[in-house]
Amino acid sequence: MDPPKKLSKTRHLSEAEEESENYLENFYNKNERSNRRVSFVQRGAMNQAQFDEKFDYNKPHMENLVKKQTRKFVSRFYEPFLSCNAFKNFLFDLIPILKWLPEYRWKTDLTPDIIGGLTVGVMQIPQGIAYALLARQPAINGLYASLFPPLIYMFFGTSKQSSLGTFAVVALMTGISVESLTAPEETAFNATDVLDPAEVIKEYPTATEVSCAITILMGLILFLMGVLRLHFLTTYLSDQVIAGFTVGSSIHVFVSQLKTLLGIRRLTRHSGAFYLFRHLYDLVLALPRFNPVSLGISVGSLIILYIGREFVNPFIKKKTKSNIPIPWELVVVIVSTAFVYFSGVNASSAVQIVNKIPVGVPEFAVPRFDIFKHVFSDAISITIVSISVWLSISKMLAKKNNYQLDAGQELFALSFTSIASSFIPTVPISCSLSRTLVAVGAGCVTQLSILFSSILVFLVVFFLGSLLETLPMAALSAIICFALQGMFKKFYDLGQLWKVSKIDFTIWVVSCGSTVILDVSIGLIISVFFALFTTILREQYPKWHILASVKGTQDFKDSERYGDTIYFKGICIFRFDAPLLFHNVECFKKSVDKAYLEWQKSHEFYVLREERDTILNQKMDGSDESSDEKTVHTMNTMSADILSRHFVIDCSGFTFIDLMGVSALKEIFSDLRKRGILVYFANAKAPVREMFDKCDFFKFVPKENFYPTMRDATSIARQRQLELGFKDTTYVPEHDRLTEVLSSHPM
């Protein structure tokens, strides 16, 4: 039989897979004798240089990252036009409906999509009108936002269950921007507050113009993010940032609806930091002017919503085994509208109503470009909140339902949707969690469910809108406030969050507090920067550990967590759990000093008996010398050129290292060698070692001081301790940190 051929240095993937399959087949073969075991070749202890030479280490060819990313970015613009097949794939990726609609399973998915779509459509109607009120818009604008944007998204989006339309937090932020730019009189849209258009100051934009300007800017920002592939920026909004911010925004929403719940009109506008408290102060002063009929409608609506949601729906679900809930919001809209229509309290008791809802095709108009500069900052904030909420919910649903969500395509889908809908009266859009959960519970399977939900909204917009003219504003405010109960329940989670992570708890509190106390936009900025600051803080002051060998294993673990461990005489193993960068090098050096002092106090610090006897004699004599002087005396008890102490730095935590980190390692190496301690570096990652090579670190620290594993480093150290004739023959120059600093600063 011919001997096996020697493997080439570069093996094909198929060969590696074949070897892996053969290994697994032998490993799991039940027919093998029980005494057969797959064993690995045991090797002796060696340093990193020997390890690299023995196992044929080769630095991979690393292409310039800037050139690679630039070429990848540019190629996306011309590759689709290189062939018909490439253009087809590009077109199908840009318009996903071309891909999923021909593959639609009509027999199994149509019925769930119809039921789920109609269920969501029933919720879209009252929420669209209510959130339009919150955004300081005419009621019809909310219905337009619930009809046209979802239909456009159906062609370009990849999320199958997320419900696109009006969203409370986005509506609130839009309303704040509208109030700051529109004429003071244009704050409500009802029968008793309607003014003659000639009386409105012409230089002020209308509420619809402000909303459409924000919407198109939102679309342009999303398009730019899509082109530049910037969807990763949303990851900087952690779950705690989003949760704290949305709860804080919900408090703003709730306070803004109190005057409508009470039927109080014409309160002074406030904006900027602390405006919420000024608004509450004015509201308290205006309490004597409350409308008892409006308050009665509000209380009655809340009672219906509470009983229906908390008792009736669970009871029906239990009896019928159906996940389709009764739309109590729509029930409130119908009942309250009928009550006002037949009682006439809008005229007799001055109850605020929606008033006229236009029926038919919406008016098309180009957004006003002259107000872009006034709403640009608000548009950025609204875009960040909208896309963050959308992607977080959509990714969660995609993972749960086992399908792929293209985050980059979602940016384009929402961009096209926002730009197209900005030419009609609308409000900025996002994902509503309540409607999305209803869609999932009702069984929505694909984007086709959007078509059926839009049918109901279409009927209201084009035919049935006039029936809602007597819908009281108090009922809409009750719907908005009741929808916030889920947000307020998040306060109950703070206790558990405090137990799990104090830092995440702090992020939540700061996000919520800054949003409530200052302003929504200011709170968002503070929340993001505070979360990033905590990340920097955690890396600036990371944990460090002294490691010990776990009995009977080749593992080294934290000595403070594992009791069944072994310390080696004269060997200290130190680990720093963070990348070694400019902002934490001082912490790293202090941590090494603390580890050294802790090691010096232990029995494991002393290798030779005469060393310990010398220290004990000094203590018995009551010497007042400092610890540094004692260290010098201790070193003098040893032979001048024999090293018996070894300090091993576990570099596994150094995922990154910069020049200041390299300089810090030089300082540590030099300082410890002056104390007569040999320094080892173990588990250094290949990119870190390559960084050392680039900055000539190995000219200062011999490469033989690096070891592939902790076991190699400790084994070599123990061998050298046994060989008392081991001498330090390598000259170690003192690291000149001052010259480095002066060379990097202008004179």
XYZ file of C-alpha atoms in Angstrom:
747
model
C 0.000 0.000 0.000
C 1.370 3.380 -0.974
C 2.170 5.772 1.863
C -0.184 8.735 2.188
C 0.825 11.782 0.236
C 2.001 14.847 2.085
C -0.637 17.545 2.232
C 0.160 20.760 0.432
C 0.384 23.978 2.408
C -2.841 25.280 0.912
C -5.564 22.666 1.077
C -8.840 22.802 -0.774
C -12.016 23.187 1.275
C -13.343 19.875 -0.047
C -10.305 18.044 1.359
C -10.765 19.650 4.767
C -14.478 18.764 4.755
C -13.661 15.157 3.816
C -11.187 14.875 6.661
C -13.752 16.376 9.062
C -16.418 13.905 7.940
C -14.048 10.970 8.330
C -13.120 12.134 11.828
C -16.733 12.534 12.917
C -17.676 9.200 11.374
C -14.962 7.446 13.345
C -15.743 9.402 16.491
C -19.447 8.567 16.523
C -19.213 5.064 15.052
C -21.075 2.881 17.545
C -19.589 -0.296 16.091
C -16.084 0.694 17.227
C -14.673 -1.023 20.219
C -15.334 0.874 23.408
C -11.636 1.057 24.206
C -10.827 2.936 21.006
C -10.452 6.673 21.429
C -9.593 9.417 18.993
C -6.420 10.978 20.383
C -4.465 14.040 19.404
C -0.721 14.366 19.151
C 0.765 15.702 22.370
C 3.465 18.322 21.925
C 6.024 19.737 24.242
C 6.015 23.259 25.586
C 7.271 25.828 23.100
C 7.263 29.544 22.554
C 5.298 31.369 19.879
C 8.180 31.462 17.393
C 8.712 27.707 17.668
C 4.978 27.075 17.413
C 4.658 29.213 14.268
C 7.618 27.462 12.644
C 6.440 23.958 13.526
C 2.876 24.440 12.328
C 3.725 26.545 9.272
C 2.247 29.918 10.220
C 1.703 32.183 7.223
C 0.355 35.685 7.395
C -2.712 35.875 5.148
C -2.756 38.367 2.342
C -4.644 41.349 3.722
C -6.038 43.685 1.130
C -6.162 47.358 1.977
C -9.444 47.742 3.838
C -10.216 51.197 2.415
C -9.630 50.004 -1.156
C -11.673 46.873 -0.554
C -14.664 48.734 0.879
C -14.435 51.430 -1.799
C -14.387 48.855 -4.582
C -17.287 46.989 -2.966
C -19.258 50.219 -2.636
C -18.656 51.298 -6.239
C -19.340 47.829 -7.650
C -22.909 47.934 -6.346
C -23.669 50.678 -8.871
C -22.354 49.024 -12.038
C -22.495 45.250 -11.416
C -26.297 45.033 -11.947
C -25.799 46.287 -15.511
C -23.045 43.877 -16.521
C -25.452 41.112 -17.529
C -29.148 40.412 -17.905
C -29.104 37.934 -15.031
C -27.381 40.443 -12.735
C -29.946 43.108 -13.638
C -32.764 40.638 -12.967
C -31.384 39.816 -9.527
C -30.944 43.528 -8.810
C -34.531 44.240 -9.832
C -35.891 41.380 -7.728
C -33.906 42.572 -4.706
C -35.101 46.149 -5.164
C -38.750 45.112 -5.641
C -39.187 41.977 -3.493
C -42.841 41.525 -4.478
C -41.589 40.248 -7.849
C -39.926 37.427 -5.962
C -42.416 36.423 -3.288
C -45.737 36.955 -5.091
C -45.155 34.299 -7.817
C -44.196 31.866 -5.039
C -47.211 32.751 -2.893
C -49.018 29.743 -1.439
C -52.585 30.678 -2.252
C -54.224 27.644 -0.671
C -52.575 27.872 2.734
C -51.662 31.555 3.191
C -54.556 33.480 1.616
C -57.115 32.907 4.369
C -54.777 33.876 7.264
C -53.678 36.962 5.338
C -57.274 38.041 4.720
C -58.290 37.587 8.367
C -55.130 39.176 9.731
C -55.246 42.059 7.250
C -58.860 42.925 8.027
C -58.128 42.763 11.774
C -55.222 45.181 11.420
C -57.304 47.426 9.148
C -59.963 47.745 11.829
C -57.272 49.011 14.234
C -55.714 51.323 11.636
C -58.832 53.491 11.427
C -59.150 54.715 15.049
C -55.385 54.814 15.593
C -54.825 56.751 12.362
C -57.332 59.410 13.408
C -56.098 59.514 17.020
C -52.414 59.803 16.168
C -53.172 62.460 13.584
C -54.647 64.465 16.473
C -51.444 63.846 18.441
C -49.371 65.097 15.482
C -51.521 68.254 15.326
C -52.883 67.209 11.934
C -56.370 66.972 10.403
C -57.899 63.551 11.050
C -57.843 62.636 7.362
C -54.033 62.856 7.321
C -53.804 59.940 9.720
C -56.087 57.884 7.501
C -53.979 58.726 4.446
C -50.880 57.600 6.379
C -52.651 54.335 7.178
C -53.592 53.717 3.531
C -50.978 54.789 0.995
C -47.616 54.174 2.776
C -48.425 50.528 3.635
C -49.496 49.867 0.040
C -46.211 51.292 -1.280
C -44.250 49.326 1.292
C -45.914 46.095 0.159
C -43.930 46.325 -3.113
C -40.524 47.142 -1.624
C -40.473 45.765 1.952
C -39.213 42.433 3.255
C -40.948 42.331 6.654
C -44.007 40.077 6.514
C -45.855 41.018 9.713
C -44.767 44.509 10.794
C -47.606 47.009 10.641
C -46.596 50.264 8.991
C -48.527 53.437 9.703
C -48.982 55.951 12.491
C -46.984 55.570 15.720
C -47.498 57.456 18.982
C -43.910 58.582 19.651
C -43.318 59.689 16.051
C -46.666 61.501 16.046
C -45.742 63.286 19.263
C -42.382 64.430 17.856
C -44.136 65.623 14.699
C -46.683 67.513 16.756
C -43.952 69.303 18.708
C -42.325 70.422 15.463
C -45.693 71.517 14.052
C -46.501 73.597 17.124
C -43.169 75.393 16.916
C -43.655 76.461 13.274
C -47.363 76.946 12.645
C -49.505 79.943 13.499
C -50.657 80.030 17.148
C -54.297 79.641 16.160
C -53.766 76.471 14.132
C -53.650 74.008 16.992
C -56.913 72.138 16.683
C -59.116 70.939 13.901
C -62.700 70.843 14.998
C -65.931 72.637 14.384
C -65.669 75.187 17.145
C -62.066 76.160 16.480
C -62.079 76.498 12.698
C -60.954 79.947 11.553
C -61.330 81.639 8.232
C -58.148 80.901 6.201
C -57.739 84.609 5.511
C -57.213 85.182 9.217
C -54.212 82.832 9.392
C -50.927 84.664 9.073
C -49.624 83.831 5.623
C -45.964 83.559 6.493
C -46.668 80.610 8.790
C -46.773 77.159 7.137
C -49.784 74.973 7.749
C -49.609 71.873 9.920
C -49.876 69.640 6.846
C -47.010 71.448 5.113
C -44.751 70.967 8.121
C -45.674 67.298 8.359
C -45.061 66.673 4.645
C -41.707 68.480 4.796
C -40.623 66.228 7.675
C -41.861 63.159 5.785
C -39.915 63.852 2.590
C -36.775 64.744 4.562
C -37.189 61.502 6.441
C -37.360 59.668 3.108
C -34.249 61.416 1.772
C -32.296 60.639 4.947
C -33.324 56.972 4.764
C -32.358 56.841 1.085
C -28.922 58.245 1.864
C -28.531 55.724 4.683
C -29.512 52.955 2.279
C -27.012 54.020 -0.361
C -24.199 54.283 2.192
C -25.296 51.110 4.011
C -25.618 52.944 7.316
C -28.291 50.743 8.857
C -25.680 49.591 11.384
C -25.993 53.005 13.070
C -29.272 51.876 14.600
C -27.340 49.388 16.732
C -26.132 52.311 18.843
C -29.662 52.573 20.203
C -29.662 49.714 22.684
C -32.825 48.119 24.023
C -32.529 50.133 27.225
C -32.120 53.404 25.303
C -35.204 52.684 23.189
C -37.223 51.473 26.189
C -36.349 54.462 28.384
C -36.871 56.923 25.549
C -40.248 55.487 24.514
C -41.503 55.461 28.102
C -40.373 59.065 28.552
C -42.043 60.007 25.275
C -45.197 58.202 26.403
C -45.340 60.478 29.436
C -45.219 63.460 27.062
C -48.009 61.883 25.016
C -50.134 61.317 28.105
C -49.683 64.863 29.407
C -50.455 66.319 25.976
C -53.806 64.512 25.952
C -54.949 65.607 29.399
C -56.427 68.878 28.162
C -58.467 67.032 25.519
C -59.613 64.427 28.034
C -60.832 67.251 30.268
C -62.213 69.353 27.422
C -59.946 72.337 28.192
C -59.091 74.627 25.280
C -56.647 77.333 24.341
C -53.722 76.584 26.617
C -50.514 78.514 26.070
C -47.960 76.767 23.887
C -44.624 75.853 25.381
C -41.507 74.397 23.789
C -37.912 73.662 24.657
C -36.418 72.209 27.815
C -38.751 71.745 30.817
C -41.808 72.626 28.715
C -43.689 69.626 30.118
C -43.744 71.123 33.604
C -44.839 74.533 32.351
C -47.646 72.814 30.456
C -48.722 70.946 33.594
C -48.694 74.209 35.550
C -50.994 75.879 33.005
C -53.219 72.805 32.974
C -53.666 72.910 36.742
C -54.601 76.595 36.578
C -57.153 75.823 33.844
C -58.856 72.956 35.699
C -61.905 75.091 36.641
C -62.621 75.402 32.897
C -62.963 71.651 32.295
C -65.887 70.329 30.243
C -67.904 67.735 32.224
C -69.400 66.154 29.080
C -65.970 65.702 27.501
C -64.690 64.245 30.761
C -67.656 61.854 30.835
C -66.930 60.707 27.266
C -63.264 60.173 28.199
C -64.077 58.131 31.296
C -66.700 56.091 29.476
C -64.295 55.336 26.624
C -61.555 54.244 29.030
C -63.997 51.969 30.880
C -65.098 50.315 27.627
C -61.502 49.821 26.516
C -60.408 48.422 29.882
C -63.286 45.980 30.319
C -63.120 44.894 26.696
C -59.368 44.374 26.568
C -58.811 42.941 30.050
C -61.925 40.784 30.514
C -64.074 40.309 27.412
C -61.300 39.495 24.907
C -59.572 36.931 27.179
C -62.948 35.320 27.913
C -63.847 35.063 24.215
C -60.379 33.767 23.377
C -60.709 31.078 26.032
C -64.143 29.987 24.826
C -63.596 30.177 21.069
C -59.859 29.347 20.915
C -59.499 32.271 18.503
C -56.624 34.752 18.440
C -58.669 37.427 16.663
C -59.533 40.121 19.242
C -62.557 42.380 19.232
C -61.406 45.865 18.077
C -62.576 47.851 21.083
C -61.007 51.030 19.725
C -63.398 50.851 16.795
C -66.260 50.139 19.196
C -65.399 53.313 21.129
C -65.247 55.308 17.886
C -68.679 54.068 16.753
C -70.394 54.448 20.137
C -68.983 57.914 20.896
C -69.693 59.172 17.384
C -73.277 57.977 17.606
C -73.695 59.529 21.058
C -72.539 62.966 19.924
C -74.553 62.759 16.706
C -77.862 61.965 18.415
C -77.338 64.084 21.542
C -75.909 67.176 19.851
C -73.527 67.862 22.730
C -71.035 69.309 20.286
C -73.296 72.336 19.959
C -75.000 72.421 23.345
C -71.966 71.598 25.507
C -69.144 72.694 23.173
C -67.651 69.206 22.943
C -64.707 69.145 20.553
C -65.248 66.915 17.533
C -63.251 65.871 14.501
C -65.533 67.920 12.247
C -65.338 67.556 8.479
C -63.379 64.632 7.032
C -62.796 65.050 3.269
C -63.923 62.135 1.134
C -62.286 61.148 -2.128
C -58.871 61.446 -3.724
C -56.375 63.452 -1.624
C -54.896 66.668 -2.981
C -51.406 66.353 -4.430
C -48.903 69.079 -3.602
C -45.141 69.484 -3.701
C -43.649 69.846 -0.183
C -42.429 73.297 0.714
C -38.652 73.347 0.342
C -38.298 76.692 2.112
C -39.131 75.157 5.509
C -36.668 72.264 5.199
C -34.035 74.164 7.165
C -36.478 74.670 10.044
C -37.472 70.995 10.365
C -34.219 69.289 9.367
C -33.068 68.578 12.942
C -36.533 67.311 13.872
C -36.550 65.109 10.763
C -33.256 63.507 11.805
C -34.572 62.702 15.289
C -37.835 61.324 13.936
C -35.955 59.229 11.360
C -33.676 57.727 14.001
C -36.590 56.782 16.238
C -38.692 55.472 13.365
C -36.052 53.261 11.756
C -34.752 51.987 15.100
C -38.189 50.877 16.258
C -38.986 49.447 12.827
C -35.798 47.387 12.493
C -35.824 46.120 16.078
C -39.406 44.829 15.812
C -38.997 43.529 12.246
C -35.783 41.640 13.045
C -37.440 40.053 16.061
C -40.390 38.873 13.964
C -38.143 37.638 11.138
C -36.114 35.549 13.563
C -39.221 34.176 15.236
C -40.847 33.204 11.944
C -37.628 31.953 10.331
C -37.267 34.233 7.327
C -34.600 36.665 6.191
C -34.979 40.404 6.734
C -32.813 42.631 4.536
C -32.053 45.658 6.717
C -30.515 47.542 3.789
C -33.588 46.973 1.638
C -35.815 48.103 4.500
C -34.108 51.490 4.383
C -34.927 51.796 0.687
C -38.487 50.555 1.220
C -39.223 53.092 3.949
C -37.420 55.751 1.926
C -39.556 55.204 -1.194
C -42.655 55.029 1.001
C -41.935 58.315 2.780
C -40.922 60.231 -0.352
C -43.947 59.093 -2.349
C -46.449 59.740 0.453
C -45.051 63.233 1.155
C -46.858 64.579 -1.925
C -50.225 64.007 -0.246
C -51.368 65.150 3.236
C -49.771 62.649 5.602
C -47.759 62.179 8.771
C -44.365 60.473 9.293
C -44.709 56.725 9.671
C -43.198 53.889 11.648
C -44.071 50.505 13.133
C -46.791 50.211 15.747
C -46.062 47.396 18.198
C -49.712 47.009 19.205
C -50.925 46.578 15.615
C -47.981 44.306 14.816
C -48.785 42.000 17.726
C -52.401 41.890 16.598
C -51.241 41.024 13.063
C -49.095 38.176 14.353
C -51.864 36.922 16.628
C -54.440 37.092 13.836
C -52.218 34.940 11.613
C -50.706 37.309 9.025
C -48.245 35.322 6.922
C -47.025 37.624 4.143
C -47.053 41.234 2.986
C -50.256 40.513 1.049
C -52.189 41.068 4.279
C -51.460 44.794 3.797
C -53.772 44.772 0.780
C -56.740 43.597 2.836
C -56.102 45.981 5.735
C -55.925 48.823 3.221
C -59.327 47.894 1.800
C -61.056 48.901 5.047
C -59.114 52.151 5.310
C -59.883 52.819 1.640
C -63.611 52.516 2.290
C -63.429 55.072 5.105
C -61.230 57.491 3.143
C -63.272 57.429 -0.062
C -66.819 56.700 1.106
C -67.450 56.561 4.870
C -65.411 59.485 6.204
C -68.405 61.763 6.587
C -69.909 59.342 9.119
C -67.085 60.163 11.538
C -67.556 63.936 11.551
C -69.115 63.882 15.056
C -66.355 61.721 16.514
C -65.411 63.457 19.813
C -61.778 64.345 20.406
C -62.097 63.093 23.988
C -62.724 59.554 22.736
C -59.622 59.723 20.531
C -57.527 60.946 23.456
C -58.864 58.074 25.542
C -57.757 55.634 22.829
C -54.286 57.194 22.795
C -53.912 57.144 26.577
C -55.165 53.590 26.924
C -52.649 52.433 24.305
C -49.878 53.784 26.554
C -50.572 51.374 29.407
C -48.134 48.857 27.925
C -45.403 51.490 28.005
C -46.072 52.412 31.625
C -45.946 48.748 32.661
C -42.254 48.810 31.798
C -41.683 50.521 35.145
C -42.366 47.145 36.758
C -39.345 45.704 34.925
C -36.904 48.109 36.562
C -36.487 45.937 39.662
C -35.340 42.964 37.618
C -33.170 45.184 35.433
C -31.435 46.532 38.545
C -30.637 42.983 39.668
C -29.305 41.975 36.253
C -27.264 45.043 35.308
C -26.800 48.281 37.202
C -25.390 49.987 34.104
C -28.348 49.031 31.906
C -30.652 50.224 34.675
C -28.841 53.569 34.722
C -29.097 53.873 30.935
C -32.855 53.267 31.148
C -33.345 55.828 33.908
C -31.191 58.478 32.211
C -32.966 57.936 28.878
C -36.411 58.205 30.435
C -35.516 61.040 32.819
C -33.778 63.231 30.244
C -36.668 62.748 27.823
C -39.266 63.708 30.427
C -37.394 66.560 32.075
C -35.833 68.218 29.052
C -37.426 67.457 25.692
C -38.012 64.521 23.361
C -35.290 65.409 20.851
C -32.822 66.496 23.538
C -33.583 63.357 25.520
C -32.815 61.161 22.518
C -29.409 62.792 22.030
C -28.544 62.497 25.719
C -29.699 58.872 25.804
C -27.485 57.808 22.900
C -24.406 59.637 24.133
C -24.845 58.400 27.684
C -25.111 54.791 26.479
C -21.927 55.220 24.430
C -20.248 56.849 27.415
C -21.007 53.831 29.603
C -19.418 51.601 26.964
C -16.256 53.711 26.994
C -16.329 53.763 30.786
C -16.551 49.981 30.976
C -13.554 49.636 28.676
C -11.639 52.338 30.510
C -12.008 50.599 33.868
C -12.314 46.885 33.049
C -11.877 43.946 35.371
C -8.502 42.298 35.914
C -7.798 38.899 37.389
C -5.036 36.746 38.788
C -5.402 33.296 37.243
C -4.618 29.888 38.687
C -4.425 26.380 37.260
C -7.575 24.297 37.726
C -6.692 20.951 39.284
C -6.546 18.043 36.860
C -7.004 20.235 33.763
C -4.990 22.435 31.462
C -7.280 25.385 32.132
C -6.477 28.625 33.937
C -9.389 30.405 35.616
C -10.053 33.352 37.906
C -8.726 32.481 41.314
C -11.457 34.473 43.057
C -14.165 32.335 41.446
C -12.642 28.861 41.513
C -11.442 27.364 44.785
C -10.028 24.068 43.513
C -7.040 25.677 41.846
C -3.267 25.521 42.104
C -0.812 28.404 42.294
C 2.715 27.922 41.062
C 5.542 29.181 43.236
C 7.074 32.324 41.811
C 4.633 32.502 38.876
C 1.894 35.145 38.622
C -0.657 34.908 35.807
C -2.444 38.187 35.037
C -5.362 38.906 32.688
C -6.819 42.268 31.644
C -10.351 41.962 30.238
C -10.395 44.713 27.619
C -8.696 45.897 24.445
C -5.529 47.814 25.257
C -6.191 51.293 23.888
C -5.207 54.853 24.686
C -8.071 55.464 27.093
C -7.300 52.543 29.418
C -3.496 52.163 29.321
C -3.141 53.962 32.654
C -5.708 51.632 34.179
C -3.792 48.677 32.721
C -0.506 49.800 34.276
C -2.156 50.398 37.653
C -3.816 46.984 37.439
C -0.445 45.320 36.836
C 0.989 47.172 39.849
C -1.928 46.041 42.027
C -1.532 42.470 40.817
C 2.195 42.599 41.583
C 1.622 43.925 45.112
C -1.031 41.281 45.745
C 1.347 38.622 44.437
C 4.186 39.982 46.568
C 2.097 39.577 49.736
C 1.326 35.925 48.974
C 3.375 32.820 49.759
C 3.675 32.070 46.030
C 5.909 35.116 45.553
C 8.860 33.456 47.288
C 10.720 30.734 45.481
C 13.912 30.434 47.533
C 13.787 29.841 51.301
C 16.380 32.481 52.089
C 14.192 35.140 50.470
C 11.327 34.457 52.832
C 13.675 34.274 55.811
C 15.057 37.701 54.890
C 11.578 39.242 54.710
C 10.522 37.673 57.996
C 13.656 38.959 59.722
C 12.958 42.462 58.417
C 9.402 42.343 59.796
C 10.571 41.048 63.137
C 13.143 43.850 63.343
C 10.315 46.381 62.837
C 11.849 48.000 59.800
C 10.040 51.143 58.561
C 11.276 50.824 55.036
C 8.842 51.274 52.225
C 7.588 48.378 50.153
C 9.805 49.423 47.251
C 12.929 49.340 49.472
C 11.917 45.941 50.813
C 11.578 44.726 47.279
C 15.118 45.872 46.541
C 16.469 44.023 49.603
C 14.560 40.943 48.574
C 16.064 41.027 45.129
C 19.531 41.387 46.571
C 19.211 38.023 48.336
C 19.211 36.337 44.975
C 22.002 35.766 42.590
C 22.404 38.843 40.418
C 21.911 37.034 37.117
C 19.441 34.258 38.011
C 15.696 34.804 37.578
C 13.236 32.759 39.634
C 10.073 34.830 39.352
C 7.873 34.911 36.305
C 4.979 37.234 35.427
C 2.681 35.846 32.715
C 0.323 38.282 30.947
C -2.669 36.572 29.361
C -3.246 38.584 26.165
C -6.506 36.863 25.222
C -8.452 39.979 26.230
C -6.445 42.196 23.884
C -8.790 42.110 20.905
C -7.303 45.428 19.773
C -4.201 47.350 20.674
C -2.912 50.758 19.629
C 0.477 52.456 19.864
C -0.114 53.682 23.408
C -1.038 50.132 24.366
C 2.209 48.854 22.847
C 4.120 51.528 24.758
C 2.396 50.465 27.992
C 3.502 46.863 27.467
C 7.063 48.074 26.959
C 6.885 49.981 30.237
C 5.518 46.978 32.111
C 8.161 44.710 30.604
C 10.965 47.116 31.506
C 9.715 47.813 35.052
C 9.248 44.158 35.952
C 12.623 43.171 34.551
C 14.266 45.826 36.716
C 12.644 44.022 39.660
C 14.211 40.762 38.551
C 11.040 39.284 37.078
C 10.884 37.576 33.699
C 7.784 38.621 31.725
C 5.836 36.272 29.451
C 3.037 37.037 26.977
C 0.569 34.238 26.206
C -2.540 33.790 24.055
C -1.800 36.856 21.942
C -4.035 36.934 18.867
C -2.404 36.945 15.448
C -3.541 40.516 14.536
C -2.093 41.764 17.827
C 1.239 40.031 17.168
C 1.277 41.499 13.667
C 0.720 44.919 15.217
C 3.750 44.272 17.459
C 5.781 43.369 14.391
C 4.805 46.567 12.579
C 5.858 48.853 15.424
C 9.144 46.979 16.134
C 7.925 45.758 19.506
C 9.970 42.569 19.130
C 13.170 44.621 19.013
C 12.425 45.678 22.590
C 10.761 42.486 23.821
C 12.265 39.262 22.418
C 9.809 37.186 20.443
C 10.811 34.191 22.572
C 8.820 35.796 25.408
C 5.562 35.061 23.555
C 3.778 31.726 23.975
C 0.783 30.249 22.135
C -1.029 29.082 25.290
C -0.984 29.610 29.035
C 0.167 26.021 29.494
C 3.225 26.665 27.325
C 4.159 29.790 29.282
C 3.780 28.207 32.719
C 5.545 25.002 31.672
C 8.567 26.916 30.394
C 8.566 29.073 33.538
C 8.567 26.008 35.818
C 11.324 24.386 33.798
C 13.442 27.490 34.200
C 12.807 27.525 37.933
C 14.058 23.967 38.175
C 17.127 24.887 36.175
C 18.666 27.243 38.694
C 21.454 27.843 36.244
C 19.088 29.707 33.905
C 20.551 33.141 33.435
C 19.228 36.359 31.977
C 21.508 36.895 29.037
C 19.323 39.269 27.006
C 19.938 42.988 27.478
C 16.731 44.852 28.237
C 16.939 48.607 27.600
C 14.839 50.902 29.747
C 11.739 52.088 27.932
C 12.039 55.830 27.243
C 8.425 56.983 27.443
C 9.398 60.675 27.562
C 11.020 60.538 24.129
C 7.889 58.894 22.698
C 5.619 61.601 24.104
C 7.845 64.467 22.918
C 8.060 63.005 19.422
C 4.260 62.957 19.093
C 3.630 66.503 20.376
C 4.374 69.730 18.524
C 7.234 71.725 19.989
